[in-house]
Short mmCIF file of C-alpha atoms and ligand atoms in Angstrom, two decimals:
data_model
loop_
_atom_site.label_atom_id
_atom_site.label_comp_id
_atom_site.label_asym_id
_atom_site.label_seq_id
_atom_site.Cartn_x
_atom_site.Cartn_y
_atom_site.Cartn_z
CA UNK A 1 -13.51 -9.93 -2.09
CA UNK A 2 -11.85 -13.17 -1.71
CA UNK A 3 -13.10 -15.56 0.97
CA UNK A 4 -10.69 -16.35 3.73
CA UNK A 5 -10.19 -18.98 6.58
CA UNK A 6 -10.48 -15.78 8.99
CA UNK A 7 -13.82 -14.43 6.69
CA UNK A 8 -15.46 -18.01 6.81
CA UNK A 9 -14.39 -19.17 10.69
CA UNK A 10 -14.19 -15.65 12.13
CA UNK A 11 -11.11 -16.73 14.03
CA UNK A 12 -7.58 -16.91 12.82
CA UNK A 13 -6.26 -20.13 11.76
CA UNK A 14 -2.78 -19.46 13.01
CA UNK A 15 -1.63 -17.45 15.80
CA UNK A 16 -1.28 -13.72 15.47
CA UNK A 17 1.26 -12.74 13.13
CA UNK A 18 4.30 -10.03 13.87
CA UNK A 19 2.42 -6.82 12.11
CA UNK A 20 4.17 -4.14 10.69
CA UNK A 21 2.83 -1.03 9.58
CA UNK A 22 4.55 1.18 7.69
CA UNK A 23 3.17 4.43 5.75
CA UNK A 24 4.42 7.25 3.64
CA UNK A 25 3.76 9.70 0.62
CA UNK A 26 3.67 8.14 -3.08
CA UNK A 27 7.66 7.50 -4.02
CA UNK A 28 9.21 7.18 -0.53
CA UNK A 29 9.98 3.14 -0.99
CA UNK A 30 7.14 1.51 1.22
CA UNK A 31 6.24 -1.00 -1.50
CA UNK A 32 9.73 -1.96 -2.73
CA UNK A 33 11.42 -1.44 0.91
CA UNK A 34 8.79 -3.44 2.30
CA UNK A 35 8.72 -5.98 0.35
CA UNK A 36 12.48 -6.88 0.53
CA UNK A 37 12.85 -6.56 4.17
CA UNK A 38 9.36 -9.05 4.08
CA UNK A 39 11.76 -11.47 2.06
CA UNK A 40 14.76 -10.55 4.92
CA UNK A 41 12.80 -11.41 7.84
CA UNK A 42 10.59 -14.42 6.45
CA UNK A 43 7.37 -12.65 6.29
CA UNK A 44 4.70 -12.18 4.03
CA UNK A 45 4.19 -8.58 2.26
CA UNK A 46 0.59 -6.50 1.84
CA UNK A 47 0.66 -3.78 -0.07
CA UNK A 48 -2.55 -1.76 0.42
CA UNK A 49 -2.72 0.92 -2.33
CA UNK A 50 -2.79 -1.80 -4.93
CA UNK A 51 -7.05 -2.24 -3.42
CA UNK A 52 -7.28 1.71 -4.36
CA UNK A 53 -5.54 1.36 -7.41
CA UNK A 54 -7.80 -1.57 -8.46
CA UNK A 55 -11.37 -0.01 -7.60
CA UNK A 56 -9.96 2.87 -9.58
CA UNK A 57 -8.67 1.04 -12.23
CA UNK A 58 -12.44 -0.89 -12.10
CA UNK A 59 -13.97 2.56 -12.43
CA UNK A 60 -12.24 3.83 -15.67
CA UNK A 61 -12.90 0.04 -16.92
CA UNK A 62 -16.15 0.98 -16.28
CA UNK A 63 -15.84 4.20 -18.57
CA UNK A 64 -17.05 6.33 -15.10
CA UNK A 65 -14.95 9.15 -13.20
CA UNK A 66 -13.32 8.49 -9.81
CA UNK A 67 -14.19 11.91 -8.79
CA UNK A 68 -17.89 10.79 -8.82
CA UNK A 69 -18.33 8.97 -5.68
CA UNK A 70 -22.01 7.22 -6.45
CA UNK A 71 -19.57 5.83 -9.17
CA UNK A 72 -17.39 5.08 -6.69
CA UNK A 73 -19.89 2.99 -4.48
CA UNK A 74 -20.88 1.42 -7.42
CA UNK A 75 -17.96 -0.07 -8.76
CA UNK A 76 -17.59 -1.95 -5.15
CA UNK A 77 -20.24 -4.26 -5.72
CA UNK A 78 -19.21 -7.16 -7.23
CA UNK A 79 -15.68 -6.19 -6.63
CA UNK A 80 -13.81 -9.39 -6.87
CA UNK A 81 -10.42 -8.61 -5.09
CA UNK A 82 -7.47 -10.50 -4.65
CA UNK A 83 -3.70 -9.86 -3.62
CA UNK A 84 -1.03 -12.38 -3.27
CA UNK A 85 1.22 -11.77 0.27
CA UNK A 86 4.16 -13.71 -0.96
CA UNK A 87 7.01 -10.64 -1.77
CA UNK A 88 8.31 -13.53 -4.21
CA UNK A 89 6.03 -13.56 -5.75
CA UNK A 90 3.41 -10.54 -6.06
CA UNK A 91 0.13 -10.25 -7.77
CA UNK A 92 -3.18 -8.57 -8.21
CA UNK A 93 -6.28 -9.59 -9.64
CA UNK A 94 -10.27 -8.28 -10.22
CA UNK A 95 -12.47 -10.76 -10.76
CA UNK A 96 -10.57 -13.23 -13.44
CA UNK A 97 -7.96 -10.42 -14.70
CA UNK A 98 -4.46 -9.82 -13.36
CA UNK A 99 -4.20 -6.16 -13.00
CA UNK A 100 -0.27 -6.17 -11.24
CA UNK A 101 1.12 -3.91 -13.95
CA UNK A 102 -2.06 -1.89 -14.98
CA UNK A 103 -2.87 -0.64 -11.64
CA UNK A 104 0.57 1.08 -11.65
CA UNK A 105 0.31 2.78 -14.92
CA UNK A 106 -0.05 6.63 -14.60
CA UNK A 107 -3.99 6.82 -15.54
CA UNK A 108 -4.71 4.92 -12.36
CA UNK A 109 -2.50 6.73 -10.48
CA UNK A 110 -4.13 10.15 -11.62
CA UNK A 111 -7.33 8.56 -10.57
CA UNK A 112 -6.55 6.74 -7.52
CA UNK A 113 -7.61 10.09 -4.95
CA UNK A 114 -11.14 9.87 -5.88
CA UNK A 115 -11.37 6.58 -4.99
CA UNK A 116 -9.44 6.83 -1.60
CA UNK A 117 -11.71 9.49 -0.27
CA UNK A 118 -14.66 7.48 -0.37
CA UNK A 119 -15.43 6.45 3.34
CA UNK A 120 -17.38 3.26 2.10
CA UNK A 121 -14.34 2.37 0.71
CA UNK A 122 -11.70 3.14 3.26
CA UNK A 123 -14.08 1.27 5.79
CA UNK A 124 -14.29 -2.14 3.17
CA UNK A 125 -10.70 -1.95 2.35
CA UNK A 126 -9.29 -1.97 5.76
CA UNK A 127 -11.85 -4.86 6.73
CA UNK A 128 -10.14 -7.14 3.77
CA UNK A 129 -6.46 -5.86 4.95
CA UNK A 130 -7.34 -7.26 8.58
CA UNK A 131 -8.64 -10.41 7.18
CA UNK A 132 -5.85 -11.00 4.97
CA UNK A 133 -3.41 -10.46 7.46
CA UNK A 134 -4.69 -12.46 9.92
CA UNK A 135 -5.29 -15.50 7.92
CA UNK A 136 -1.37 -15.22 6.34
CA UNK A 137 -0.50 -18.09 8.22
CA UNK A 138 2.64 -16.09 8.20
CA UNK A 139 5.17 -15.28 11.27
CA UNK A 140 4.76 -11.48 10.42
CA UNK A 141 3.34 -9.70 7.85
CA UNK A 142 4.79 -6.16 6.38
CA UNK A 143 1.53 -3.37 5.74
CA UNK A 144 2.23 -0.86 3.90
CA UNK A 145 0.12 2.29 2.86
CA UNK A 146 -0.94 5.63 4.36
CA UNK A 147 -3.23 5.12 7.11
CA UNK A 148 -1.52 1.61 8.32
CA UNK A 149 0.26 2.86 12.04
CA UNK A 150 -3.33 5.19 12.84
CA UNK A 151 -6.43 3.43 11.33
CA UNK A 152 -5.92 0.00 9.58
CA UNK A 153 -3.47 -1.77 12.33
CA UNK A 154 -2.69 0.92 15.25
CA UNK A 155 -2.01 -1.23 18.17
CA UNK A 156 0.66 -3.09 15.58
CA UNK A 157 4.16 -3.46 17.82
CA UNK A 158 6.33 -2.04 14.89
CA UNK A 159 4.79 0.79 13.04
CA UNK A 160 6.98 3.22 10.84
CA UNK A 161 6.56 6.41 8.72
CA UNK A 162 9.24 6.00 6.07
CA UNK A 163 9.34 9.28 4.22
CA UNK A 164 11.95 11.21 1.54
CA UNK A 165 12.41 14.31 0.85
CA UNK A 166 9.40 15.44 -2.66
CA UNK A 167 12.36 16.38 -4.58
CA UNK A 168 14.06 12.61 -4.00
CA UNK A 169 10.81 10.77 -4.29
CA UNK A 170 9.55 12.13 -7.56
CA UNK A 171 13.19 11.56 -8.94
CA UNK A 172 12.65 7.93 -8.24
CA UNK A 173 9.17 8.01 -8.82
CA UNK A 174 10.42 9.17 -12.28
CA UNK A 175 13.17 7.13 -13.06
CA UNK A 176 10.73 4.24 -13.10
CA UNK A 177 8.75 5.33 -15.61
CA UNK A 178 11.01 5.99 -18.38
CA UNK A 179 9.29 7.62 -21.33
CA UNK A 180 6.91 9.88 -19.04
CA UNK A 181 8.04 13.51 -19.00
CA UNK A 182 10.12 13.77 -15.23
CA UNK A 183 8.35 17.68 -14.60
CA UNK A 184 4.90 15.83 -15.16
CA UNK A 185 5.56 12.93 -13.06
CA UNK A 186 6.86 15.05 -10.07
CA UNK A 187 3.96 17.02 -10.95
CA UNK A 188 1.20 14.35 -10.83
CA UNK A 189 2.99 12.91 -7.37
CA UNK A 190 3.02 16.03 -5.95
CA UNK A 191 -0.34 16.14 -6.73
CA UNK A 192 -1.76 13.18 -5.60
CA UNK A 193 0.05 13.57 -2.31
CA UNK A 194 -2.08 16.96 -1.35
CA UNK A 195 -5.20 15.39 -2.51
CA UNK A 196 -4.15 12.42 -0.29
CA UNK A 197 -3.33 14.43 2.85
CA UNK A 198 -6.99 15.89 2.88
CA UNK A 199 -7.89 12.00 3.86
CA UNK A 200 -5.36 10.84 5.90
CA UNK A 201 -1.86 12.23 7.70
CA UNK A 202 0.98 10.31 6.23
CA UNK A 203 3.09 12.84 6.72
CA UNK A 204 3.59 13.52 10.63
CA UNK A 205 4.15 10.52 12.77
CA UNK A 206 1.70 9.46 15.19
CA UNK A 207 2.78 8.84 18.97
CA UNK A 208 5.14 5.57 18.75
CA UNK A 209 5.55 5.53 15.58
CA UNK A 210 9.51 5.52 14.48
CA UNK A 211 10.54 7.97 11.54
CA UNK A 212 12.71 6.21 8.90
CA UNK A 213 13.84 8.72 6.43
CA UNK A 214 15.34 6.98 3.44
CA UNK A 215 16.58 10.98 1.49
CA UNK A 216 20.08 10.20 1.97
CA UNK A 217 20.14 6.25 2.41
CA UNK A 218 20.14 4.12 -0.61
CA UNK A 219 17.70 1.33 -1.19
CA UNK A 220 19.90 -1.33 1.15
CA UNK A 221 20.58 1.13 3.78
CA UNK A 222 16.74 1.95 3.80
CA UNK A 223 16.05 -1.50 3.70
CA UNK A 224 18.50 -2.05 6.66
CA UNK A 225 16.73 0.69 8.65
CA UNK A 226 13.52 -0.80 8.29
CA UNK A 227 14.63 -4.28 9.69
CA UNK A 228 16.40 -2.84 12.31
CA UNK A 229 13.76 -1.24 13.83
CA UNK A 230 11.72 -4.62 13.15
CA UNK A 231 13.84 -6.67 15.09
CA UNK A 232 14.74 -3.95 18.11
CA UNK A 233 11.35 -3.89 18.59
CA UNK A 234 10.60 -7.92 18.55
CA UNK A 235 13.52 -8.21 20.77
CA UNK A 236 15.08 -10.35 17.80
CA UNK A 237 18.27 -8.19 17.66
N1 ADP B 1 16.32 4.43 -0.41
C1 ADP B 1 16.14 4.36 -1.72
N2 ADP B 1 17.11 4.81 -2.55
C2 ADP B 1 16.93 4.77 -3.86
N3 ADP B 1 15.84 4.32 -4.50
C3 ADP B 1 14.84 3.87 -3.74
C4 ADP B 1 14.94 3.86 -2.32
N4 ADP B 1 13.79 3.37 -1.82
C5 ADP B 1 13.02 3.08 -2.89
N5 ADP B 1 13.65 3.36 -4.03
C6 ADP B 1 13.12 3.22 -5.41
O1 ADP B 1 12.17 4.29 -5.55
C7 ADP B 1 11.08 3.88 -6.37
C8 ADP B 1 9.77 4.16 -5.62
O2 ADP B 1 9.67 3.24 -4.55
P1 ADP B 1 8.31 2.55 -4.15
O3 ADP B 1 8.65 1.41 -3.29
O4 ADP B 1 7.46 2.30 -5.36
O5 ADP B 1 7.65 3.73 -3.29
P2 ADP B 1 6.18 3.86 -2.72
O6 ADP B 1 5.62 2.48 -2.58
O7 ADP B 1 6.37 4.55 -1.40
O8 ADP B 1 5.45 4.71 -3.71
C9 ADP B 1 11.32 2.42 -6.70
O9 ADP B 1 11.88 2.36 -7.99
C10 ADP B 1 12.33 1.97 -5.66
O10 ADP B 1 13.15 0.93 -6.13
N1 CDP B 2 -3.57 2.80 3.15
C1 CDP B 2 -3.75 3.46 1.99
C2 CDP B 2 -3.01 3.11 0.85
C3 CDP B 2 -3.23 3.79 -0.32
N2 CDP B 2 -4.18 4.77 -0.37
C4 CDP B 2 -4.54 5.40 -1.65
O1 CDP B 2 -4.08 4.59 -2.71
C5 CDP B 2 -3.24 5.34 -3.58
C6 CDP B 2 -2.16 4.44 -4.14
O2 CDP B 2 -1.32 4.04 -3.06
P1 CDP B 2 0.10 3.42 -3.38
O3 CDP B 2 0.68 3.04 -2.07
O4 CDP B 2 -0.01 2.37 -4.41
O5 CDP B 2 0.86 4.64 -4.02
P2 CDP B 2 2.42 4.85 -4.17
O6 CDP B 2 2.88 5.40 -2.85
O7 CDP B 2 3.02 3.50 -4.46
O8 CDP B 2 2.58 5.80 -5.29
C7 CDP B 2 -2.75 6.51 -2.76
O9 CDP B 2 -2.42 7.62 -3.59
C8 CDP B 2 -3.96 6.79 -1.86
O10 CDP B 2 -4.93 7.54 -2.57
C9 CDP B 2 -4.85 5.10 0.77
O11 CDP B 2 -5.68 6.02 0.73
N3 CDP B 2 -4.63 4.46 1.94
#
């Protein structure tokens, strides 16, 4: 884990930023939406599945199984994590190796569920995503994940659950991987989401937390939503 101004101080270096937590199920735009409403509004992006995909994508590295959790534990020592909070400019690295575009390939994503139900995980993960955020030295700072509006940032004053209907989100989900077979894509989403929902609910939204469903709005009109309900609740409208 990186050291931070917040990890080394133990206070923040700037004031508070604006947090806003958004979760979803795999496909239904957090990480793109998020990350061009970030750019919108001047604030910095964190997208928290990339930590999951990473330990998981340390795992296989490690020739091990995600489904083994001693495995699990294992691979989080020494786990040298970084994530850059800039949406212009996104990146993710273990230890000296950018892993951006390998974390996203569908072997990681198959594996990522073992790795997520780990509770010395969850409980590691969610320490770094505080840190991070805090120590931005941004005005606000877009979360995005599962468990963002209920575990990681729940007293956040704009938290959203942006979802899609499975049929739309695995057709997007599978329009960006071209060359992977659009029945096993849908499939492997599909799948991932159930294993998912055994850890945390991302699909019902918690007390306060504003439903943004993005089935029938394109990617602008979703992204539209999203600041909308930013700025009516920051009284910047
Ligand atoms: N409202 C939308 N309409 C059409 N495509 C969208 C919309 N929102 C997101 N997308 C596209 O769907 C794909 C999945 O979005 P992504 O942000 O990766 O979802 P998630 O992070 O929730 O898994 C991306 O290619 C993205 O550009
Ligand atoms: N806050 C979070 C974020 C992700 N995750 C896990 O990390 C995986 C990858 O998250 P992601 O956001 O990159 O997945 P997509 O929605 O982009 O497909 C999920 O399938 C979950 O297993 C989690 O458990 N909690």
């Amino acid at each position: 884990m990186p050291d931070t101004p917040f990890a080394e101080t133990g206070v923040p270096t700037t004031e508070a930023p604006v947090t806003v937590a958004i979760d979803g199920p795999a496909g239904s735009g957090k990480s793109s939406v998020s990350k061009q409403a970030a750019r919108v509004l001047g604030y910095g992006f964190l997208d928290t599945g990339a930590a999951y995909r990473a330990l998981a994508w340390r795992v296989l590295e490690q020739d091990r199984d995600t489904a083994d959790a001693d495995a699990v534990v294992a691979a989080l020592d020494g786990f040298d994590y970084a994530i850059s909070l800039d949406p212009d400019d996104h990146w993710v690295r273990v230890g000296d190796t950018f892993v951006t575009d390998q974390i996203r390939e569908p072997r990681v994503s198959a594996a990522v569920s073992g790795v997520a139900r780990v509770p010395a995980v969850r409980e590691r993960v969610n320490l770094l995503f505080r840190a991070l955020v805090a120590a931005s030295g941004a005005a606000g700072v877009i979360v995005e994940g599962r468990d963002i509006t209920t575990v990681v940032f729940p007293d956040a004053p704009v938290r959203i659950l942006l979802t899609a209907s499975p049929e739309v989100r695995a057709a997007r989900r599978s329009a960006e991987l071209t060359g992977e077979d659009a029945a096993a894509v849908a499939e492997a989403l599909h799948r991932r989401d159930a294993s998912d929902s055994q850890v945390v609910d991302f699909l019902t939204a918690a007390p306060g937390v504003v439903v943004v469903d993005s089935t029938d709005l394109d990617f602008d009109r979703t992204v539209d939503a999203v600041i909308d309900v930013v700025r009516t609740a920051t009284g910047e409208n």
